[in-house]
């Protein structure tokens, strides 16, 4: 049976791609951010996942405002990226796991999530930057990262957006689907984007540390407590792009066991964002009893 080894969430600012390409890891601006990945790398070396399910929002590379699904699931053999115009290296292609994708899609539709199914899907910086941070190496390198991915897009761009509760439930459906998948796969859940940030309008540059800290506390053991915020409240508290936290909620929902925070790094600013990186353990009930 497949197991969910845990969850990782991190910001996806494009400027990180340039910093990686230029090896700025020890530059004073970047060091406090990149240091947050030492634990991620240590943890991955121990947990060795085969597949990453990546919850992210597309920023106009694959979907545009004319056709924008609330939820879309990749079911491709391979995911390519393209130049999005940020001046960062274009990522290497990342292999998919179509059999797992279809299992997730079947479960989601049975659970009444009518998702868009994508057998061809470009992935943007919201997937490729976290991959380069989590599994290391410039995104443009010819080497492959040691995991396959199932990218799951959540609309955080064009209102109306799905609620926090809906994204938590989407994650739960995926968590249950993975637990019933018969292949012996080790799966890590990844959520990208956030935390508080706003790129446009009169509040451009807005960051709310107090609210970010509340989110980082609540999401671990009480994610439901965050569902009382409407999307309107969220924009007010976290900025118009702070809604990328929906990807974090879905990641958290997919952790079906007892969840604890193994590591947290929070740093202001990276470009316009409050940048956070977390690692969550997901311990199954049966493993706890045996321990
Ligand atoms: C930035 C943040 C984002 O979430 C994004 O998608 C692009 C840019 C930024 O802070 O520069
Ligand atoms: Fe973004």
PDB file of C-alpha atoms and ligand atoms in Angstrom:
ATOM      1  CA  UNK A   1       0.000   0.000   0.000  1.00  0.00           C
ATOM      2  CA  UNK A   2       1.086   3.584  -0.545  1.00  0.00           C
ATOM      3  CA  UNK A   3       2.068   5.641   2.507  1.00  0.00           C
ATOM      4  CA  UNK A   4       2.042   9.372   3.077  1.00  0.00           C
ATOM      5  CA  UNK A   5       5.408  10.129   4.641  1.00  0.00           C
ATOM      6  CA  UNK A   6       4.658  13.759   5.478  1.00  0.00           C
ATOM      7  CA  UNK A   7       4.262  17.229   4.102  1.00  0.00           C
ATOM      8  CA  UNK A   8       6.430  20.130   3.013  1.00  0.00           C
ATOM      9  CA  UNK A   9       5.326  23.667   2.231  1.00  0.00           C
ATOM     10  CA  UNK A  10       7.382  26.531   0.886  1.00  0.00           C
ATOM     11  CA  UNK A  11       7.113  29.813  -0.966  1.00  0.00           C
ATOM     12  CA  UNK A  12       7.602  29.868  -4.757  1.00  0.00           C
ATOM     13  CA  UNK A  13       8.994  33.328  -5.572  1.00  0.00           C
ATOM     14  CA  UNK A  14      10.639  33.318  -9.059  1.00  0.00           C
ATOM     15  CA  UNK A  15      13.659  35.374  -7.869  1.00  0.00           C
ATOM     16  CA  UNK A  16      14.738  32.230  -5.971  1.00  0.00           C
ATOM     17  CA  UNK A  17      15.400  30.584  -9.361  1.00  0.00           C
ATOM     18  CA  UNK A  18      17.908  33.291 -10.213  1.00  0.00           C
ATOM     19  CA  UNK A  19      19.549  33.056  -6.766  1.00  0.00           C
ATOM     20  CA  UNK A  20      19.957  29.270  -7.213  1.00  0.00           C
ATOM     21  CA  UNK A  21      21.388  29.667 -10.731  1.00  0.00           C
ATOM     22  CA  UNK A  22      23.853  32.267  -9.441  1.00  0.00           C
ATOM     23  CA  UNK A  23      24.705  30.152  -6.343  1.00  0.00           C
ATOM     24  CA  UNK A  24      23.770  32.926  -3.916  1.00  0.00           C
ATOM     25  CA  UNK A  25      23.050  30.529  -1.049  1.00  0.00           C
ATOM     26  CA  UNK A  26      25.508  32.263   1.277  1.00  0.00           C
ATOM     27  CA  UNK A  27      24.730  35.803   0.228  1.00  0.00           C
ATOM     28  CA  UNK A  28      23.467  37.735   3.313  1.00  0.00           C
ATOM     29  CA  UNK A  29      20.079  38.397   1.687  1.00  0.00           C
ATOM     30  CA  UNK A  30      19.484  34.742   0.795  1.00  0.00           C
ATOM     31  CA  UNK A  31      21.253  32.785   3.534  1.00  0.00           C
ATOM     32  CA  UNK A  32      18.490  32.947   6.175  1.00  0.00           C
ATOM     33  CA  UNK A  33      16.020  31.635   3.594  1.00  0.00           C
ATOM     34  CA  UNK A  34      18.123  28.824   2.104  1.00  0.00           C
ATOM     35  CA  UNK A  35      19.152  27.655   5.592  1.00  0.00           C
ATOM     36  CA  UNK A  36      15.546  26.581   6.105  1.00  0.00           C
ATOM     37  CA  UNK A  37      16.172  23.779   3.600  1.00  0.00           C
ATOM     38  CA  UNK A  38      18.961  22.045   5.540  1.00  0.00           C
ATOM     39  CA  UNK A  39      16.330  20.193   7.535  1.00  0.00           C
ATOM     40  CA  UNK A  40      14.234  19.468   4.434  1.00  0.00           C
ATOM     41  CA  UNK A  41      17.234  17.771   2.797  1.00  0.00           C
ATOM     42  CA  UNK A  42      18.072  15.807   5.942  1.00  0.00           C
ATOM     43  CA  UNK A  43      14.457  14.656   6.295  1.00  0.00           C
ATOM     44  CA  UNK A  44      14.156  13.635   2.629  1.00  0.00           C
ATOM     45  CA  UNK A  45      17.367  11.604   2.856  1.00  0.00           C
ATOM     46  CA  UNK A  46      15.649   9.624   5.636  1.00  0.00           C
ATOM     47  CA  UNK A  47      12.087   9.387   4.310  1.00  0.00           C
ATOM     48  CA  UNK A  48      12.983   8.841   0.616  1.00  0.00           C
ATOM     49  CA  UNK A  49       9.643   9.572  -1.081  1.00  0.00           C
ATOM     50  CA  UNK A  50       9.027   8.193  -4.591  1.00  0.00           C
ATOM     51  CA  UNK A  51       6.303  10.642  -5.556  1.00  0.00           C
ATOM     52  CA  UNK A  52       5.385  14.223  -4.656  1.00  0.00           C
ATOM     53  CA  UNK A  53       1.795  15.426  -4.926  1.00  0.00           C
ATOM     54  CA  UNK A  54       2.249  19.166  -5.457  1.00  0.00           C
ATOM     55  CA  UNK A  55      -0.595  21.607  -4.700  1.00  0.00           C
ATOM     56  CA  UNK A  56       0.102  24.906  -6.450  1.00  0.00           C
ATOM     57  CA  UNK A  57      -1.522  27.746  -8.355  1.00  0.00           C
ATOM     58  CA  UNK A  58      -0.840  28.388 -12.016  1.00  0.00           C
ATOM     59  CA  UNK A  59       0.080  32.035 -12.765  1.00  0.00           C
ATOM     60  CA  UNK A  60      -0.924  32.158 -16.431  1.00  0.00           C
ATOM     61  CA  UNK A  61       1.478  29.709 -18.076  1.00  0.00           C
ATOM     62  CA  UNK A  62      -0.905  26.781 -18.555  1.00  0.00           C
ATOM     63  CA  UNK A  63      -4.276  28.336 -17.655  1.00  0.00           C
ATOM     64  CA  UNK A  64      -5.231  31.923 -18.356  1.00  0.00           C
ATOM     65  CA  UNK A  65      -8.158  34.069 -17.240  1.00  0.00           C
ATOM     66  CA  UNK A  66     -10.259  32.920 -20.213  1.00  0.00           C
ATOM     67  CA  UNK A  67     -10.348  29.313 -18.915  1.00  0.00           C
ATOM     68  CA  UNK A  68      -9.360  28.775 -15.315  1.00  0.00           C
ATOM     69  CA  UNK A  69     -10.368  25.615 -13.480  1.00  0.00           C
ATOM     70  CA  UNK A  70     -10.928  25.779  -9.730  1.00  0.00           C
ATOM     71  CA  UNK A  71      -9.099  22.445  -9.370  1.00  0.00           C
ATOM     72  CA  UNK A  72      -7.066  20.647 -12.060  1.00  0.00           C
ATOM     73  CA  UNK A  73      -5.109  17.398 -11.728  1.00  0.00           C
ATOM     74  CA  UNK A  74      -2.150  16.531 -13.941  1.00  0.00           C
ATOM     75  CA  UNK A  75      -2.275  13.080 -15.552  1.00  0.00           C
ATOM     76  CA  UNK A  76       0.735  13.369 -17.846  1.00  0.00           C
ATOM     77  CA  UNK A  77       3.801  11.167 -18.369  1.00  0.00           C
ATOM     78  CA  UNK A  78       5.964  14.258 -18.078  1.00  0.00           C
ATOM     79  CA  UNK A  79       5.539  17.935 -17.185  1.00  0.00           C
ATOM     80  CA  UNK A  80       7.435  20.615 -19.045  1.00  0.00           C
ATOM     81  CA  UNK A  81       7.897  24.258 -18.173  1.00  0.00           C
ATOM     82  CA  UNK A  82       8.460  27.296 -20.395  1.00  0.00           C
ATOM     83  CA  UNK A  83       9.849  30.801 -20.132  1.00  0.00           C
ATOM     84  CA  UNK A  84       7.345  32.793 -18.060  1.00  0.00           C
ATOM     85  CA  UNK A  85       9.243  36.039 -18.523  1.00  0.00           C
ATOM     86  CA  UNK A  86      10.847  36.262 -15.070  1.00  0.00           C
ATOM     87  CA  UNK A  87      14.376  35.974 -16.440  1.00  0.00           C
ATOM     88  CA  UNK A  88      14.992  32.655 -14.688  1.00  0.00           C
ATOM     89  CA  UNK A  89      16.290  29.416 -16.231  1.00  0.00           C
ATOM     90  CA  UNK A  90      13.576  27.199 -17.697  1.00  0.00           C
ATOM     91  CA  UNK A  91      13.188  24.034 -15.647  1.00  0.00           C
ATOM     92  CA  UNK A  92      14.067  20.522 -16.691  1.00  0.00           C
ATOM     93  CA  UNK A  93      10.966  18.361 -17.423  1.00  0.00           C
ATOM     94  CA  UNK A  94       9.667  16.375 -14.449  1.00  0.00           C
ATOM     95  CA  UNK A  95       8.306  12.823 -14.826  1.00  0.00           C
ATOM     96  CA  UNK A  96       4.693  12.148 -13.887  1.00  0.00           C
ATOM     97  CA  UNK A  97       2.917   9.076 -12.543  1.00  0.00           C
ATOM     98  CA  UNK A  98      -0.230   8.814 -14.679  1.00  0.00           C
ATOM     99  CA  UNK A  99      -1.490   5.654 -12.921  1.00  0.00           C
ATOM    100  CA  UNK A 100      -1.466   7.443  -9.566  1.00  0.00           C
ATOM    101  CA  UNK A 101      -2.974  10.566 -11.155  1.00  0.00           C
ATOM    102  CA  UNK A 102      -5.941   8.571 -12.484  1.00  0.00           C
ATOM    103  CA  UNK A 103      -6.436   6.897  -9.120  1.00  0.00           C
ATOM    104  CA  UNK A 104      -6.588  10.353  -7.494  1.00  0.00           C
ATOM    105  CA  UNK A 105      -8.933  11.687 -10.177  1.00  0.00           C
ATOM    106  CA  UNK A 106     -11.271   8.689  -9.793  1.00  0.00           C
ATOM    107  CA  UNK A 107     -11.423   9.166  -6.028  1.00  0.00           C
ATOM    108  CA  UNK A 108     -11.897  12.934  -6.267  1.00  0.00           C
ATOM    109  CA  UNK A 109     -14.777  12.639  -8.722  1.00  0.00           C
ATOM    110  CA  UNK A 110     -16.386   9.890  -6.593  1.00  0.00           C
ATOM    111  CA  UNK A 111     -16.047  12.320  -3.662  1.00  0.00           C
ATOM    112  CA  UNK A 112     -17.887  14.968  -5.747  1.00  0.00           C
ATOM    113  CA  UNK A 113     -14.853  17.095  -6.676  1.00  0.00           C
ATOM    114  CA  UNK A 114     -15.384  17.636 -10.401  1.00  0.00           C
ATOM    115  CA  UNK A 115     -11.790  18.306 -11.362  1.00  0.00           C
ATOM    116  CA  UNK A 116     -10.288  19.209 -14.729  1.00  0.00           C
ATOM    117  CA  UNK A 117      -8.102  16.326 -15.960  1.00  0.00           C
ATOM    118  CA  UNK A 118      -4.933  17.376 -17.759  1.00  0.00           C
ATOM    119  CA  UNK A 119      -3.007  14.855 -19.824  1.00  0.00           C
ATOM    120  CA  UNK A 120      -0.904  17.718 -21.083  1.00  0.00           C
ATOM    121  CA  UNK A 121      -0.037  20.475 -18.616  1.00  0.00           C
ATOM    122  CA  UNK A 122       2.770  23.016 -18.417  1.00  0.00           C
ATOM    123  CA  UNK A 123       4.068  23.667 -14.911  1.00  0.00           C
ATOM    124  CA  UNK A 124       5.164  27.138 -13.850  1.00  0.00           C
ATOM    125  CA  UNK A 125       7.441  28.591 -11.148  1.00  0.00           C
ATOM    126  CA  UNK A 126       4.982  27.515  -8.459  1.00  0.00           C
ATOM    127  CA  UNK A 127       6.094  23.913  -9.106  1.00  0.00           C
ATOM    128  CA  UNK A 128       9.610  24.276 -10.478  1.00  0.00           C
ATOM    129  CA  UNK A 129      11.027  26.628  -7.796  1.00  0.00           C
ATOM    130  CA  UNK A 130       9.900  24.425  -4.868  1.00  0.00           C
ATOM    131  CA  UNK A 131      11.308  21.369  -6.710  1.00  0.00           C
ATOM    132  CA  UNK A 132      14.699  23.085  -7.085  1.00  0.00           C
ATOM    133  CA  UNK A 133      14.647  24.056  -3.398  1.00  0.00           C
ATOM    134  CA  UNK A 134      13.432  20.752  -2.016  1.00  0.00           C
ATOM    135  CA  UNK A 135      15.360  18.343  -4.265  1.00  0.00           C
ATOM    136  CA  UNK A 136      18.201  20.748  -5.041  1.00  0.00           C
ATOM    137  CA  UNK A 137      20.113  21.754  -8.116  1.00  0.00           C
ATOM    138  CA  UNK A 138      19.304  24.420 -10.668  1.00  0.00           C
ATOM    139  CA  UNK A 139      15.973  23.754 -12.303  1.00  0.00           C
ATOM    140  CA  UNK A 140      17.680  23.937 -15.695  1.00  0.00           C
ATOM    141  CA  UNK A 141      20.129  21.082 -14.969  1.00  0.00           C
ATOM    142  CA  UNK A 142      19.862  18.052 -17.247  1.00  0.00           C
ATOM    143  CA  UNK A 143      19.880  15.692 -14.247  1.00  0.00           C
ATOM    144  CA  UNK A 144      16.511  14.505 -13.028  1.00  0.00           C
ATOM    145  CA  UNK A 145      15.156  14.940  -9.523  1.00  0.00           C
ATOM    146  CA  UNK A 146      14.595  11.631  -7.689  1.00  0.00           C
ATOM    147  CA  UNK A 147      10.779  11.823  -7.619  1.00  0.00           C
ATOM    148  CA  UNK A 148       7.818  11.719  -9.921  1.00  0.00           C
ATOM    149  CA  UNK A 149       5.107  14.322  -9.423  1.00  0.00           C
ATOM    150  CA  UNK A 150       1.335  14.704  -9.565  1.00  0.00           C
ATOM    151  CA  UNK A 151       0.685  18.444  -9.874  1.00  0.00           C
ATOM    152  CA  UNK A 152      -2.683  19.660  -8.570  1.00  0.00           C
ATOM    153  CA  UNK A 153      -3.672  23.196  -9.519  1.00  0.00           C
ATOM    154  CA  UNK A 154      -5.886  25.304  -7.263  1.00  0.00           C
ATOM    155  CA  UNK A 155      -7.266  28.616  -8.529  1.00  0.00           C
ATOM    156  CA  UNK A 156      -5.902  31.418  -6.334  1.00  0.00           C
ATOM    157  CA  UNK A 157      -5.927  33.921  -9.180  1.00  0.00           C
ATOM    158  CA  UNK A 158      -9.418  34.709 -10.503  1.00  0.00           C
ATOM    159  CA  UNK A 159     -12.270  35.210  -8.044  1.00  0.00           C
ATOM    160  CA  UNK A 160     -14.395  33.468  -6.890  1.00  0.00           C
ATOM    161  CA  UNK A 161     -11.737  31.266  -5.274  1.00  0.00           C
ATOM    162  CA  UNK A 162     -12.508  28.007  -3.459  1.00  0.00           C
ATOM    163  CA  UNK A 163     -12.887  28.375   0.301  1.00  0.00           C
ATOM    164  CA  UNK A 164     -10.269  27.238   2.817  1.00  0.00           C
ATOM    165  CA  UNK A 165     -12.686  24.515   3.960  1.00  0.00           C
ATOM    166  CA  UNK A 166     -13.081  23.256   0.382  1.00  0.00           C
ATOM    167  CA  UNK A 167      -9.306  23.023  -0.096  1.00  0.00           C
ATOM    168  CA  UNK A 168      -8.904  21.193   3.212  1.00  0.00           C
ATOM    169  CA  UNK A 169     -11.549  18.690   2.047  1.00  0.00           C
ATOM    170  CA  UNK A 170      -9.872  18.324  -1.352  1.00  0.00           C
ATOM    171  CA  UNK A 171      -6.667  17.409   0.460  1.00  0.00           C
ATOM    172  CA  UNK A 172      -8.507  14.915   2.674  1.00  0.00           C
ATOM    173  CA  UNK A 173      -9.985  13.188  -0.356  1.00  0.00           C
ATOM    174  CA  UNK A 174      -6.503  12.870  -1.852  1.00  0.00           C
ATOM    175  CA  UNK A 175      -5.084  11.594   1.436  1.00  0.00           C
ATOM    176  CA  UNK A 176      -7.736   8.864   1.548  1.00  0.00           C
ATOM    177  CA  UNK A 177      -7.115   8.023  -2.113  1.00  0.00           C
ATOM    178  CA  UNK A 178      -3.416   7.502  -1.494  1.00  0.00           C
ATOM    179  CA  UNK A 179      -4.043   5.281   1.504  1.00  0.00           C
ATOM    180  CA  UNK A 180      -6.092   2.970  -0.706  1.00  0.00           C
ATOM    181  CA  UNK A 181      -3.561   2.878  -3.553  1.00  0.00           C
ATOM    182  CA  UNK A 182      -2.201  -0.618  -3.885  1.00  0.00           C
ATOM    183  CA  UNK A 183       1.316   0.157  -5.052  1.00  0.00           C
ATOM    184  CA  UNK A 184       4.084   0.393  -2.469  1.00  0.00           C
ATOM    185  CA  UNK A 185       4.813   4.052  -2.978  1.00  0.00           C
ATOM    186  CA  UNK A 186       6.128   6.586  -0.517  1.00  0.00           C
ATOM    187  CA  UNK A 187       4.329   9.848  -1.122  1.00  0.00           C
ATOM    188  CA  UNK A 188       5.137  13.343   0.135  1.00  0.00           C
ATOM    189  CA  UNK A 189       2.580  16.148   0.006  1.00  0.00           C
ATOM    190  CA  UNK A 190       3.846  19.550  -1.069  1.00  0.00           C
ATOM    191  CA  UNK A 191       2.054  22.913  -0.865  1.00  0.00           C
ATOM    192  CA  UNK A 192       3.560  26.014  -2.477  1.00  0.00           C
ATOM    193  CA  UNK A 193       3.221  29.804  -2.279  1.00  0.00           C
ATOM    194  CA  UNK A 194       2.532  32.330   0.457  1.00  0.00           C
ATOM    195  CA  UNK A 195       2.744  33.367   3.092  1.00  0.00           C
ATOM    196  CA  UNK A 196       1.371  36.934   3.303  1.00  0.00           C
ATOM    197  CA  UNK A 197       2.094  39.026   0.224  1.00  0.00           C
ATOM    198  CA  UNK A 198       0.519  41.455  -2.186  1.00  0.00           C
ATOM    199  CA  UNK A 199       2.087  42.280  -5.542  1.00  0.00           C
ATOM    200  CA  UNK A 200      -0.265  44.960  -6.810  1.00  0.00           C
ATOM    201  CA  UNK A 201      -2.471  47.931  -5.903  1.00  0.00           C
ATOM    202  CA  UNK A 202      -2.098  50.443  -3.119  1.00  0.00           C
ATOM    203  CA  UNK A 203      -1.107  47.740  -0.601  1.00  0.00           C
ATOM    204  CA  UNK A 204       1.712  46.315  -2.786  1.00  0.00           C
ATOM    205  CA  UNK A 205       4.424  45.002  -0.468  1.00  0.00           C
ATOM    206  CA  UNK A 206       1.913  44.233   2.312  1.00  0.00           C
ATOM    207  CA  UNK A 207       3.079  41.576   4.809  1.00  0.00           C
ATOM    208  CA  UNK A 208       1.360  40.515   8.060  1.00  0.00           C
ATOM    209  CA  UNK A 209       3.765  38.656  10.349  1.00  0.00           C
ATOM    210  CA  UNK A 210       1.280  38.247  13.179  1.00  0.00           C
ATOM    211  CA  UNK A 211      -1.282  36.616  10.914  1.00  0.00           C
ATOM    212  CA  UNK A 212       1.371  34.380   9.284  1.00  0.00           C
ATOM    213  CA  UNK A 213       2.419  33.180  12.740  1.00  0.00           C
ATOM    214  CA  UNK A 214      -1.185  32.387  13.613  1.00  0.00           C
ATOM    215  CA  UNK A 215      -1.517  30.384  10.366  1.00  0.00           C
ATOM    216  CA  UNK A 216       1.731  28.493  11.029  1.00  0.00           C
ATOM    217  CA  UNK A 217       0.458  27.545  14.501  1.00  0.00           C
ATOM    218  CA  UNK A 218      -3.105  26.600  13.597  1.00  0.00           C
ATOM    219  CA  UNK A 219      -2.433  24.638  10.428  1.00  0.00           C
ATOM    220  CA  UNK A 220      -0.506  21.935  12.303  1.00  0.00           C
ATOM    221  CA  UNK A 221      -3.133  20.650  14.735  1.00  0.00           C
ATOM    222  CA  UNK A 222      -6.244  22.777  14.155  1.00  0.00           C
ATOM    223  CA  UNK A 223      -6.537  23.550  10.423  1.00  0.00           C
ATOM    224  CA  UNK A 224     -10.344  23.738  10.793  1.00  0.00           C
ATOM    225  CA  UNK A 225      -9.876  26.868  12.923  1.00  0.00           C
ATOM    226  CA  UNK A 226      -8.630  28.662   9.805  1.00  0.00           C
ATOM    227  CA  UNK A 227     -11.753  27.802   7.815  1.00  0.00           C
ATOM    228  CA  UNK A 228     -13.716  30.497   9.632  1.00  0.00           C
ATOM    229  CA  UNK A 229     -11.929  33.094   7.477  1.00  0.00           C
ATOM    230  CA  UNK A 230     -13.661  33.943   4.201  1.00  0.00           C
ATOM    231  CA  UNK A 231     -11.530  34.606   1.111  1.00  0.00           C
ATOM    232  CA  UNK A 232     -12.337  38.289   1.586  1.00  0.00           C
ATOM    233  CA  UNK A 233     -11.020  38.124   5.178  1.00  0.00           C
ATOM    234  CA  UNK A 234      -7.932  36.300   3.914  1.00  0.00           C
ATOM    235  CA  UNK A 235      -7.104  38.989   1.336  1.00  0.00           C
ATOM    236  CA  UNK A 236      -7.515  41.590   4.067  1.00  0.00           C
ATOM    237  CA  UNK A 237      -5.264  39.731   6.540  1.00  0.00           C
ATOM    238  CA  UNK A 238      -2.717  38.193   4.196  1.00  0.00           C
ATOM    239  CA  UNK A 239      -2.720  40.255   0.983  1.00  0.00           C
ATOM    240  CA  UNK A 240      -4.182  39.536  -2.435  1.00  0.00           C
ATOM    241  CA  UNK A 241      -1.579  36.824  -3.144  1.00  0.00           C
ATOM    242  CA  UNK A 242      -1.586  35.561   0.448  1.00  0.00           C
ATOM    243  CA  UNK A 243      -4.511  33.417  -0.731  1.00  0.00           C
ATOM    244  CA  UNK A 244      -1.867  31.008  -2.035  1.00  0.00           C
ATOM    245  CA  UNK A 245      -2.238  29.558   1.446  1.00  0.00           C
ATOM    246  CA  UNK A 246      -5.087  27.523  -0.107  1.00  0.00           C
ATOM    247  CA  UNK A 247      -2.320  25.255  -1.449  1.00  0.00           C
ATOM    248  CA  UNK A 248      -1.016  24.807   2.083  1.00  0.00           C
ATOM    249  CA  UNK A 249      -4.500  23.908   3.330  1.00  0.00           C
ATOM    250  CA  UNK A 250      -4.875  21.192   0.686  1.00  0.00           C
ATOM    251  CA  UNK A 251      -1.424  19.789   1.553  1.00  0.00           C
ATOM    252  CA  UNK A 252      -2.387  19.728   5.243  1.00  0.00           C
ATOM    253  CA  UNK A 253      -5.733  18.077   4.488  1.00  0.00           C
ATOM    254  CA  UNK A 254      -3.912  15.251   2.717  1.00  0.00           C
ATOM    255  CA  UNK A 255      -1.981  14.354   5.893  1.00  0.00           C
ATOM    256  CA  UNK A 256      -4.291  11.729   7.316  1.00  0.00           C
ATOM    257  CA  UNK A 257      -2.368  10.611  10.414  1.00  0.00           C
ATOM    258  CA  UNK A 258      -1.191  12.450  13.504  1.00  0.00           C
ATOM    259  CA  UNK A 259       0.550  15.576  12.279  1.00  0.00           C
ATOM    260  CA  UNK A 260       3.401  17.353  14.003  1.00  0.00           C
ATOM    261  CA  UNK A 261       5.728  20.116  12.919  1.00  0.00           C
ATOM    262  CA  UNK A 262       9.296  18.881  12.457  1.00  0.00           C
ATOM    263  CA  UNK A 263      10.788  22.115  11.207  1.00  0.00           C
ATOM    264  CA  UNK A 264       9.822  25.712  10.465  1.00  0.00           C
ATOM    265  CA  UNK A 265      11.700  28.609   8.898  1.00  0.00           C
ATOM    266  CA  UNK A 266      10.074  32.036   8.549  1.00  0.00           C
ATOM    267  CA  UNK A 267      11.894  34.942   6.953  1.00  0.00           C
ATOM    268  CA  UNK A 268      10.895  38.440   5.762  1.00  0.00           C
ATOM    269  CA  UNK A 269      11.274  39.434   3.000  1.00  0.00           C
ATOM    270  CA  UNK A 270      12.083  37.299   0.014  1.00  0.00           C
ATOM    271  CA  UNK A 271      11.126  39.537  -2.881  1.00  0.00           C
ATOM    272  CA  UNK A 272       7.635  40.695  -1.798  1.00  0.00           C
ATOM    273  CA  UNK A 273       6.733  37.752   0.405  1.00  0.00           C
ATOM    274  CA  UNK A 274       6.992  36.562   3.929  1.00  0.00           C
ATOM    275  CA  UNK A 275       8.789  33.327   3.058  1.00  0.00           C
ATOM    276  CA  UNK A 276       8.043  30.226   5.087  1.00  0.00           C
ATOM    277  CA  UNK A 277       9.278  26.654   4.819  1.00  0.00           C
ATOM    278  CA  UNK A 278       7.808  23.859   6.951  1.00  0.00           C
ATOM    279  CA  UNK A 279       8.131  20.078   7.271  1.00  0.00           C
ATOM    280  CA  UNK A 280       5.307  18.048   8.830  1.00  0.00           C
ATOM    281  CA  UNK A 281       5.425  14.496  10.047  1.00  0.00           C
ATOM    282  CA  UNK A 282       2.396  12.294   9.349  1.00  0.00           C
ATOM    283  CA  UNK A 283       2.290   9.386  11.736  1.00  0.00           C
ATOM    284  CA  UNK A 284      -0.192   6.633  11.103  1.00  0.00           C
ATOM    285  CA  UNK A 285      -2.360   5.428  13.980  1.00  0.00           C
ATOM    286  CA  UNK A 286      -1.003   1.863  13.627  1.00  0.00           C
ATOM    287  CA  UNK A 287       2.631   3.042  13.779  1.00  0.00           C
ATOM    288  CA  UNK A 288       1.906   5.019  16.933  1.00  0.00           C
ATOM    289  CA  UNK A 289       0.388   1.967  18.616  1.00  0.00           C
ATOM    290  CA  UNK A 290       3.396  -0.136  17.692  1.00  0.00           C
ATOM    291  CA  UNK A 291       5.859   2.464  18.994  1.00  0.00           C
TER     292      UNK A 291
HETATM  293  C1  LIG B   1       6.374  36.931  -6.179  1.00  0.00           C
HETATM  294  C2  LIG B   1       5.530  36.150  -5.393  1.00  0.00           C
HETATM  295  C3  LIG B   1       4.712  35.192  -5.992  1.00  0.00           C
HETATM  296  O1  LIG B   1       3.843  34.383  -5.301  1.00  0.00           O
HETATM  297  C4  LIG B   1       4.764  34.986  -7.362  1.00  0.00           C
HETATM  298  O2  LIG B   1       3.995  33.998  -7.877  1.00  0.00           O
HETATM  299  C5  LIG B   1       5.586  35.757  -8.150  1.00  0.00           C
HETATM  300  C6  LIG B   1       6.398  36.743  -7.562  1.00  0.00           C
HETATM  301  C7  LIG B   1       7.286  37.940  -5.560  1.00  0.00           C
HETATM  302  O3  LIG B   1       7.203  38.208  -4.359  1.00  0.00           O
HETATM  303  O4  LIG B   1       8.153  38.476  -6.284  1.00  0.00           O
HETATM  304 FE1  LIG B   2       2.665  33.096  -6.611  1.00  0.00          FE
END
